[in-house]
Amino acid sequence: MAETSSTSVAPKINVDLGDRSYPIFIGSGQLAAVGISRFIQGNKVLIVTNTTVAALYLSKLEDQLSDKQVDSIVLEDGEQFKSLETLNSIFSQLLENKHDRKTTLIALGGGVVGDITGFAAACYQRGVPFIQIPTTLLSQVDSSVGGKTAVNHPMGKNMIGAFYQPQAVIIDTDSLTTLPKREFSAGMAEVIKYGLISDAEFFTWLEENSDALMQGNQGALTYAIERSCLNKAKVVSADETEQGMRAILNLGHTFGHAMETFQNYSGWLHGEAVAAGMVMACELSMLRGALTKSEFDRAKQLIQRWDLPIAPPAEMRVDDFEQLMYRDKKVLDGQLRLVLLRSLGDAEVTADFTLGSLNSVLSSSCSAS
Ligand code: NAD
Ligand code: GLY
């Protein structure tokens, strides 16, 4: 049995939310180094994971909790299991094993496990603590930070949920060694997003360091995750419940969600659809004079370098977009609002674009694929 670390490492980032603030630990070997028990008040823990991740990391996590009474639930792997039925199975497990209000839930897995565990924690006995241990790049740079938790409803993705912040986020970059390359690239779409929306210097760093990241350079990887989380933490601290500027985190998502819905969520990965959507948002930003042609080309080239799509699925037509985009949460009083760039590294949510320029982007993108 591995020893629980007595000399605890310091967090890289603090998400500043008053009495709901929490640390983010990032780096190689963090699962063993952090000393997870210090974030658990009671004696009991329920680890929520899935079949794929359990086989790889569940026993490593259990080893770190030898001073606690640990139960675990292993979910089926897939977005279709981010459902009310699965949520109920977590509640049943908690009740059957007599978990009380001092129990802590631990999410061990990607965004699917993180979102459902967070929502279970928000609801169980009106709220118990939870810890995020994200194991995909996407969950490490996006979903584990910021407290958006949810399950899907048959009528819509993430429709039942809550804002509920974790006690800590523990990002062990070693878990990325087992992640399929396609999943890693999908996570890179969200990393590139931070460069585009709020951090031009990071965008340039990504242009210069993509080769190192592709070769698995630990220093580069830790830096890219840290800088992404820092950018996200700043936005979340300023607008926790998305009353306004938090929506900039959705660059490319209105176009991307239209693509995912068109494919019935069984085609591209989320990050892949976001990548193509970000190219469309950048093109529209260029048409309104906020990006130069050379900046637009740089954005497209960086996305393409990660083998991510830069145009919608070939079967999609302009009228498919027109129908699907108006279902977006950013539509207000029937008016479509989009996240667009004011410059490279600065974004806003705005209706300040012409329908002519939007149609031009939709037409050129649909004919490019
Ligand atoms: P995922 O959780 O489905 O994980 C992708 C795949 O990788 C799964 O098959 C998983 O089992 C596997 N996997 C996970 N870790 C692994 C590892 N270390 N090695 C090998 N395989 C591993 O998908 P995701 O991309 O992590 O997350 C997508 C989900 O996140 C969606 O449900 C989306 O709605 C949600 N999301 C939430 C937020 C938020 O703010 N809460 C933000 C973005 C996305
Ligand atoms: N992933 C978008 C957000 O957390 O707001």
Coordinates of C-alpha atoms and ligand atoms in Angstrom, one line a residue:
M1 CA 0.0 0.0 0.0
A2 CA 1.4 3.4 -1.0
E3 CA 2.0 5.9 1.8
T4 CA -0.2 9.0 2.0
S5 CA 2.1 12.0 1.5
S6 CA 3.0 13.7 4.8
T7 CA 4.8 16.6 3.2
S8 CA 2.0 18.0 1.1
V9 CA 2.8 19.9 -2.2
A10 CA 1.5 23.4 -2.7
P11 CA -1.3 24.2 -5.2
K12 CA -0.5 25.9 -8.5
I13 CA -3.6 28.0 -8.6
N14 CA -6.3 29.2 -6.2
V15 CA -9.8 29.7 -7.7
D16 CA -10.9 32.8 -5.9
L17 CA -14.5 32.6 -4.9
G18 CA -14.6 33.8 -1.3
D19 CA -15.6 31.0 1.1
R20 CA -16.0 28.7 -1.9
S21 CA -12.4 29.2 -3.1
Y22 CA -10.4 26.1 -3.8
P23 CA -6.9 25.0 -4.9
I24 CA -5.9 23.4 -8.2
F25 CA -2.8 21.1 -8.1
I26 CA -1.1 20.4 -11.5
G27 CA 1.8 18.2 -12.4
S28 CA 3.3 14.7 -12.8
G29 CA 2.8 12.5 -9.7
Q30 CA 0.2 14.7 -8.1
L31 CA -2.2 11.9 -7.3
A32 CA 0.3 10.5 -4.8
A33 CA 1.9 13.8 -3.8
V34 CA -1.0 16.0 -2.9
G35 CA -2.2 14.2 0.2
I36 CA -5.9 14.0 -0.8
S37 CA -7.1 13.1 2.7
R38 CA -6.5 16.7 3.9
F39 CA -9.5 17.8 1.8
I40 CA -11.8 15.1 3.3
Q41 CA -13.5 16.1 6.6
G42 CA -15.4 12.9 7.5
N43 CA -14.4 9.3 7.4
K44 CA -16.3 8.2 4.4
V45 CA -15.7 8.6 0.7
L46 CA -17.5 7.5 -2.5
I47 CA -15.3 7.4 -5.6
V48 CA -17.2 7.7 -8.8
T49 CA -15.4 6.5 -11.9
N50 CA -16.1 4.5 -15.1
T51 CA -15.0 1.1 -16.5
T52 CA -12.1 2.5 -18.6
V53 CA -10.6 4.8 -15.9
A54 CA -11.2 2.3 -13.0
A55 CA -9.0 -0.3 -14.7
L56 CA -6.2 2.3 -15.0
Y57 CA -6.3 4.4 -11.9
L58 CA -8.9 3.3 -9.3
S59 CA -6.5 1.2 -7.2
K60 CA -3.9 4.1 -7.3
L61 CA -6.5 6.4 -5.8
E62 CA -7.7 3.9 -3.2
D63 CA -4.1 3.6 -2.1
Q64 CA -4.0 7.3 -1.2
L65 CA -7.1 6.9 1.0
S66 CA -6.0 4.2 3.3
D67 CA -7.1 6.2 6.3
K68 CA -10.7 6.5 5.1
Q69 CA -13.7 4.2 4.6
V70 CA -13.8 4.0 0.8
D71 CA -16.7 2.9 -1.5
S72 CA -16.6 3.1 -5.2
I73 CA -19.1 3.1 -8.1
V74 CA -17.9 2.2 -11.6
L75 CA -20.2 3.6 -14.3
E76 CA -20.5 2.5 -17.9
D77 CA -18.3 4.6 -20.1
G78 CA -20.0 7.2 -22.4
E79 CA -21.9 10.4 -22.7
Q80 CA -25.2 8.5 -22.9
F81 CA -24.6 7.5 -19.2
K82 CA -24.5 11.1 -18.1
S83 CA -28.2 10.6 -17.3
L84 CA -30.8 10.8 -14.5
E85 CA -30.8 7.0 -14.3
T86 CA -27.0 6.9 -13.6
L87 CA -27.4 9.8 -11.1
N88 CA -30.0 7.8 -9.3
S89 CA -27.6 4.8 -9.1
I90 CA -25.1 7.0 -7.4
F91 CA -27.7 8.1 -4.8
S92 CA -28.7 4.4 -4.3
Q93 CA -25.1 3.5 -3.6
L94 CA -24.7 6.4 -1.1
L95 CA -27.9 5.4 0.7
E96 CA -27.3 1.7 0.7
N97 CA -23.8 2.3 2.3
K98 CA -25.2 4.8 4.8
H99 CA -23.2 7.8 3.6
D100 CA -24.1 10.9 5.7
R101 CA -23.7 14.6 5.2
K102 CA -20.0 14.4 6.0
T103 CA -19.2 12.0 3.2
T104 CA -17.0 13.3 0.3
L105 CA -17.5 12.3 -3.3
I106 CA -14.5 12.0 -5.6
A107 CA -14.8 12.2 -9.4
L108 CA -12.1 10.1 -11.1
G109 CA -12.4 10.4 -14.8
G110 CA -13.1 12.8 -17.7
G111 CA -15.8 15.4 -18.0
V112 CA -18.7 12.9 -18.0
V113 CA -17.7 11.5 -14.6
G114 CA -16.8 15.0 -13.3
D115 CA -20.2 16.6 -14.3
I116 CA -22.4 13.8 -12.9
T117 CA -20.4 13.4 -9.7
G118 CA -20.5 17.1 -9.1
F119 CA -24.2 17.2 -9.6
A120 CA -24.7 14.2 -7.3
A121 CA -22.7 16.0 -4.6
A122 CA -24.7 19.1 -5.1
C123 CA -28.0 17.2 -4.5
Y124 CA -27.2 14.4 -2.0
Q125 CA -28.6 15.4 1.4
R126 CA -28.7 19.0 0.0
G127 CA -25.0 19.1 -0.7
V128 CA -21.9 17.2 0.3
P129 CA -18.3 18.1 -0.5
F130 CA -16.6 16.7 -3.7
I131 CA -13.1 16.6 -5.2
Q132 CA -12.3 16.6 -8.9
I133 CA -9.5 14.3 -10.2
P134 CA -9.8 14.9 -14.0
T135 CA -8.1 12.4 -16.3
T136 CA -8.7 13.8 -19.8
L137 CA -7.0 16.9 -21.1
L138 CA -10.4 18.5 -21.7
S139 CA -11.5 17.9 -18.1
Q140 CA -8.2 19.1 -16.8
V141 CA -8.3 22.4 -18.6
D142 CA -12.1 23.0 -18.6
S143 CA -14.8 20.9 -17.0
S144 CA -13.2 20.2 -13.6
V145 CA -12.7 24.0 -13.0
G146 CA -15.6 26.4 -12.4
G147 CA -18.4 24.3 -10.8
K148 CA -20.7 23.7 -13.8
T149 CA -22.2 20.3 -13.0
A150 CA -25.0 18.5 -14.9
V151 CA -26.6 15.5 -16.4
N152 CA -28.3 15.3 -19.8
H153 CA -32.1 15.0 -20.4
P154 CA -33.4 13.2 -23.4
M155 CA -34.5 16.6 -24.7
G156 CA -31.2 18.4 -24.2
K157 CA -27.6 18.1 -23.2
N158 CA -26.6 19.4 -19.7
M159 CA -30.2 20.5 -19.1
I160 CA -30.4 19.4 -15.4
G161 CA -27.6 20.8 -13.3
A162 CA -26.3 23.2 -10.8
F163 CA -23.3 25.5 -10.1
Y164 CA -21.5 23.7 -7.3
Q165 CA -17.8 24.1 -6.6
P166 CA -15.4 21.3 -5.6
Q167 CA -13.1 21.3 -2.6
A168 CA -10.0 20.8 -4.7
V169 CA -9.0 19.9 -8.3
I170 CA -6.1 17.4 -8.5
I171 CA -4.6 17.2 -12.0
D172 CA -2.0 14.5 -12.4
T173 CA -0.6 14.9 -15.9
D174 CA 0.7 11.3 -15.8
S175 CA -2.9 10.2 -16.5
L176 CA -2.6 11.7 -20.0
T177 CA -0.1 9.0 -21.0
T178 CA -3.0 6.6 -21.5
L179 CA -5.4 9.0 -23.2
P180 CA -6.1 8.2 -26.9
K181 CA -4.4 10.8 -29.2
R182 CA -7.8 11.9 -30.6
E183 CA -9.1 12.7 -27.1
F184 CA -5.9 14.7 -26.4
S185 CA -6.3 16.8 -29.6
A186 CA -10.0 17.4 -28.6
G187 CA -8.7 18.8 -25.3
M188 CA -6.2 21.0 -27.2
A189 CA -9.1 22.8 -28.9
E190 CA -10.1 24.1 -25.5
V191 CA -6.5 25.0 -24.7
I192 CA -6.2 27.0 -27.9
K193 CA -9.5 28.7 -27.0
Y194 CA -7.9 30.4 -24.0
G195 CA -5.2 31.9 -26.2
L196 CA -7.9 33.2 -28.6
I197 CA -10.3 34.6 -26.0
S198 CA -8.0 36.0 -23.3
D199 CA -4.3 35.4 -23.7
A200 CA -2.5 36.4 -26.9
E201 CA 0.9 35.7 -25.4
F202 CA -0.3 32.1 -24.6
F203 CA -1.5 31.8 -28.2
T204 CA 2.0 32.6 -29.5
W205 CA 3.5 30.2 -26.9
L206 CA 1.2 27.4 -28.2
E207 CA 2.4 28.2 -31.8
E208 CA 6.0 27.8 -30.7
N209 CA 5.5 24.8 -28.3
S210 CA 3.0 22.5 -30.1
D211 CA 5.8 20.2 -31.1
A212 CA 7.0 19.9 -27.5
L213 CA 3.4 19.2 -26.4
M214 CA 3.0 16.6 -29.1
Q215 CA 6.2 14.9 -28.0
G216 CA 4.8 14.7 -24.4
N217 CA 7.3 17.2 -22.9
Q218 CA 6.2 17.3 -19.2
G219 CA 7.3 20.9 -18.6
A220 CA 5.4 22.1 -21.6
L221 CA 2.3 20.0 -20.7
T222 CA 2.2 21.3 -17.1
Y223 CA 2.6 24.9 -18.3
A224 CA -0.2 24.6 -20.9
I225 CA -2.6 23.1 -18.4
E226 CA -1.6 25.6 -15.7
R227 CA -2.0 28.6 -18.0
S228 CA -5.4 27.3 -19.3
C229 CA -6.7 26.8 -15.7
L230 CA -5.4 30.2 -14.7
N231 CA -7.3 31.8 -17.6
K232 CA -10.5 29.9 -16.7
A233 CA -10.1 30.6 -13.0
K234 CA -10.0 34.4 -13.7
V235 CA -13.2 34.3 -15.7
V236 CA -15.0 32.1 -13.2
S237 CA -13.9 34.3 -10.3
A238 CA -15.3 37.3 -12.1
D239 CA -18.6 35.7 -13.2
E240 CA -19.3 32.4 -11.3
T241 CA -22.9 31.9 -12.5
E242 CA -22.5 33.2 -16.1
Q243 CA -24.5 36.4 -15.7
G244 CA -22.3 37.9 -18.5
M245 CA -18.6 37.5 -19.4
R246 CA -18.3 33.8 -18.4
A247 CA -20.0 33.1 -21.7
I248 CA -16.7 34.0 -23.6
L249 CA -15.6 30.5 -22.6
N250 CA -18.0 29.3 -25.2
L251 CA -16.0 30.7 -28.2
G252 CA -17.0 28.5 -31.2
H253 CA -19.6 26.6 -29.2
T254 CA -22.7 28.0 -30.9
F255 CA -21.5 26.7 -34.2
G256 CA -20.0 23.6 -32.6
H257 CA -23.2 22.7 -30.7
A258 CA -25.1 23.0 -34.0
M259 CA -22.7 20.5 -35.5
E260 CA -23.0 18.1 -32.5
T261 CA -26.8 18.2 -32.6
F262 CA -26.8 17.7 -36.4
Q263 CA -24.7 14.5 -35.8
N264 CA -27.0 13.4 -32.9
Y265 CA -24.0 13.6 -30.6
S266 CA -22.6 10.5 -32.2
G267 CA -20.1 11.9 -34.7
W268 CA -17.3 14.3 -33.7
L269 CA -16.0 14.7 -30.2
H270 CA -17.0 18.0 -28.5
G271 CA -13.6 19.5 -28.9
E272 CA -13.5 18.7 -32.6
A273 CA -16.8 20.5 -33.2
V274 CA -15.6 23.4 -31.0
A275 CA -12.4 23.6 -33.2
A276 CA -14.4 24.0 -36.4
G277 CA -16.7 26.4 -34.6
M278 CA -13.8 28.5 -33.5
V279 CA -12.5 28.9 -37.0
M280 CA -16.0 30.1 -38.0
A281 CA -16.1 32.6 -35.1
C282 CA -12.6 33.8 -36.1
E283 CA -13.7 34.3 -39.7
L284 CA -16.7 36.3 -38.6
S285 CA -14.5 38.3 -36.3
M286 CA -12.2 39.0 -39.2
L287 CA -15.2 40.2 -41.3
R288 CA -16.1 42.7 -38.7
G289 CA -12.6 44.1 -38.7
A290 CA -11.4 42.6 -35.4
L291 CA -8.8 40.2 -36.7
T292 CA -6.4 40.6 -39.6
K293 CA -6.3 38.0 -42.4
S294 CA -2.9 36.9 -41.1
E295 CA -4.3 36.5 -37.5
F296 CA -7.2 34.4 -38.8
D297 CA -4.8 32.2 -40.8
R298 CA -2.7 31.7 -37.6
A299 CA -5.7 30.6 -35.7
K300 CA -6.7 28.2 -38.4
Q301 CA -3.2 26.8 -38.8
L302 CA -2.8 26.1 -35.1
I303 CA -6.1 24.3 -35.0
Q304 CA -5.2 22.3 -38.1
R305 CA -1.8 21.4 -36.6
W306 CA -3.6 19.4 -34.0
D307 CA -5.5 17.4 -36.6
L308 CA -8.7 19.1 -35.6
P309 CA -11.4 20.0 -38.2
I310 CA -11.4 23.6 -39.5
A311 CA -14.8 23.3 -41.3
P312 CA -18.2 21.7 -40.4
P313 CA -19.1 18.1 -41.3
A314 CA -19.4 17.7 -45.1
E315 CA -23.1 16.9 -45.0
M316 CA -24.1 20.2 -43.2
R317 CA -25.8 23.0 -45.1
V318 CA -26.3 26.7 -44.3
D319 CA -30.0 26.1 -43.4
D320 CA -29.0 23.3 -40.9
F321 CA -27.0 25.9 -39.1
E322 CA -29.7 28.5 -39.3
Q323 CA -32.2 26.1 -37.7
L324 CA -29.9 24.8 -35.0
M325 CA -28.1 27.9 -33.9
Y326 CA -31.2 29.7 -32.6
R327 CA -31.6 27.0 -29.9
D328 CA -28.5 28.3 -28.2
K329 CA -28.6 29.6 -24.6
K330 CA -27.1 32.9 -25.7
V331 CA -30.2 33.7 -27.9
L332 CA -32.0 36.6 -26.1
D333 CA -35.5 37.7 -27.3
G334 CA -35.0 35.9 -30.5
Q335 CA -31.7 37.7 -31.2
L336 CA -28.6 35.5 -31.9
R337 CA -25.6 36.5 -29.8
L338 CA -22.2 35.0 -30.5
V339 CA -18.8 35.0 -28.8
L340 CA -16.6 37.0 -31.2
L341 CA -13.1 38.4 -30.9
R342 CA -12.4 42.1 -30.4
S343 CA -8.7 41.2 -31.1
L344 CA -6.5 38.2 -30.9
G345 CA -6.6 37.4 -27.1
D346 CA -9.8 39.4 -26.3
A347 CA -13.4 38.2 -26.7
E348 CA -16.9 39.4 -26.1
V349 CA -20.5 38.1 -26.3
T350 CA -22.2 40.3 -28.9
A351 CA -24.9 40.7 -31.5
D352 CA -22.7 43.2 -33.3
F353 CA -22.3 41.5 -36.6
T354 CA -24.4 41.7 -39.8
L355 CA -26.6 38.8 -41.0
G356 CA -24.8 39.3 -44.4
S357 CA -21.4 38.5 -42.8
L358 CA -22.8 35.6 -40.8
N359 CA -24.3 34.1 -44.0
S360 CA -21.0 34.6 -45.8
V361 CA -19.2 32.7 -43.0
L362 CA -21.8 29.9 -43.1
S363 CA -21.6 29.6 -46.9
S364 CA -17.8 29.6 -47.1
S365 CA -17.5 27.1 -44.2
C366 CA -20.1 24.7 -45.6
S367 CA -18.5 24.7 -49.0
A368 CA -15.0 24.3 -47.5
S369 CA -15.7 20.9 -46.1
Ligands
NAD1 P1 -15.2 11.7 -21.3 O1 -15.4 11.9 -19.9 O2 -16.3 11.0 -22.1 O3 -13.8 11.0 -21.6 C1 -13.4 10.7 -22.9 C2 -13.0 9.2 -23.0 O4 -11.7 9.1 -22.4 C3 -13.9 8.3 -22.2 O5 -14.0 7.1 -23.0 C4 -13.1 8.0 -20.9 O6 -13.5 6.8 -20.3 C5 -11.7 8.0 -21.4 N1 -10.7 8.4 -20.5 C6 -10.8 9.3 -19.5 N2 -9.6 9.4 -18.9 C7 -8.7 8.6 -19.5 C8 -7.3 8.3 -19.4 N3 -6.6 8.9 -18.5 N4 -6.8 7.3 -20.2 C9 -7.6 6.7 -21.1 N5 -8.9 6.9 -21.3 C10 -9.4 7.9 -20.5 O7 -15.1 13.1 -22.2 P2 -14.4 14.5 -21.8 O8 -14.0 15.0 -23.1 O9 -13.4 14.4 -20.7 O10 -15.6 15.4 -21.2 C11 -16.7 15.6 -22.0 C12 -17.9 15.9 -21.1 O11 -17.5 17.1 -20.3 C13 -19.2 16.2 -21.7 O12 -20.2 15.6 -21.0 C14 -19.3 17.8 -21.6 O13 -20.7 18.2 -21.5 C15 -18.6 18.0 -20.3 N6 -18.1 19.4 -20.2 C16 -18.4 20.0 -19.1 C17 -17.9 21.3 -18.9 C18 -18.1 22.0 -17.6 O14 -17.8 23.2 -17.4 N7 -18.7 21.3 -16.6 C19 -17.0 21.9 -19.8 C20 -16.7 21.2 -21.0 C21 -17.3 19.9 -21.2
GLY2 N1 -17.1 25.3 -20.2 C1 -17.7 26.6 -20.1 C2 -17.8 27.1 -18.7 O1 -17.3 26.5 -17.8 O2 -18.4 28.1 -18.5

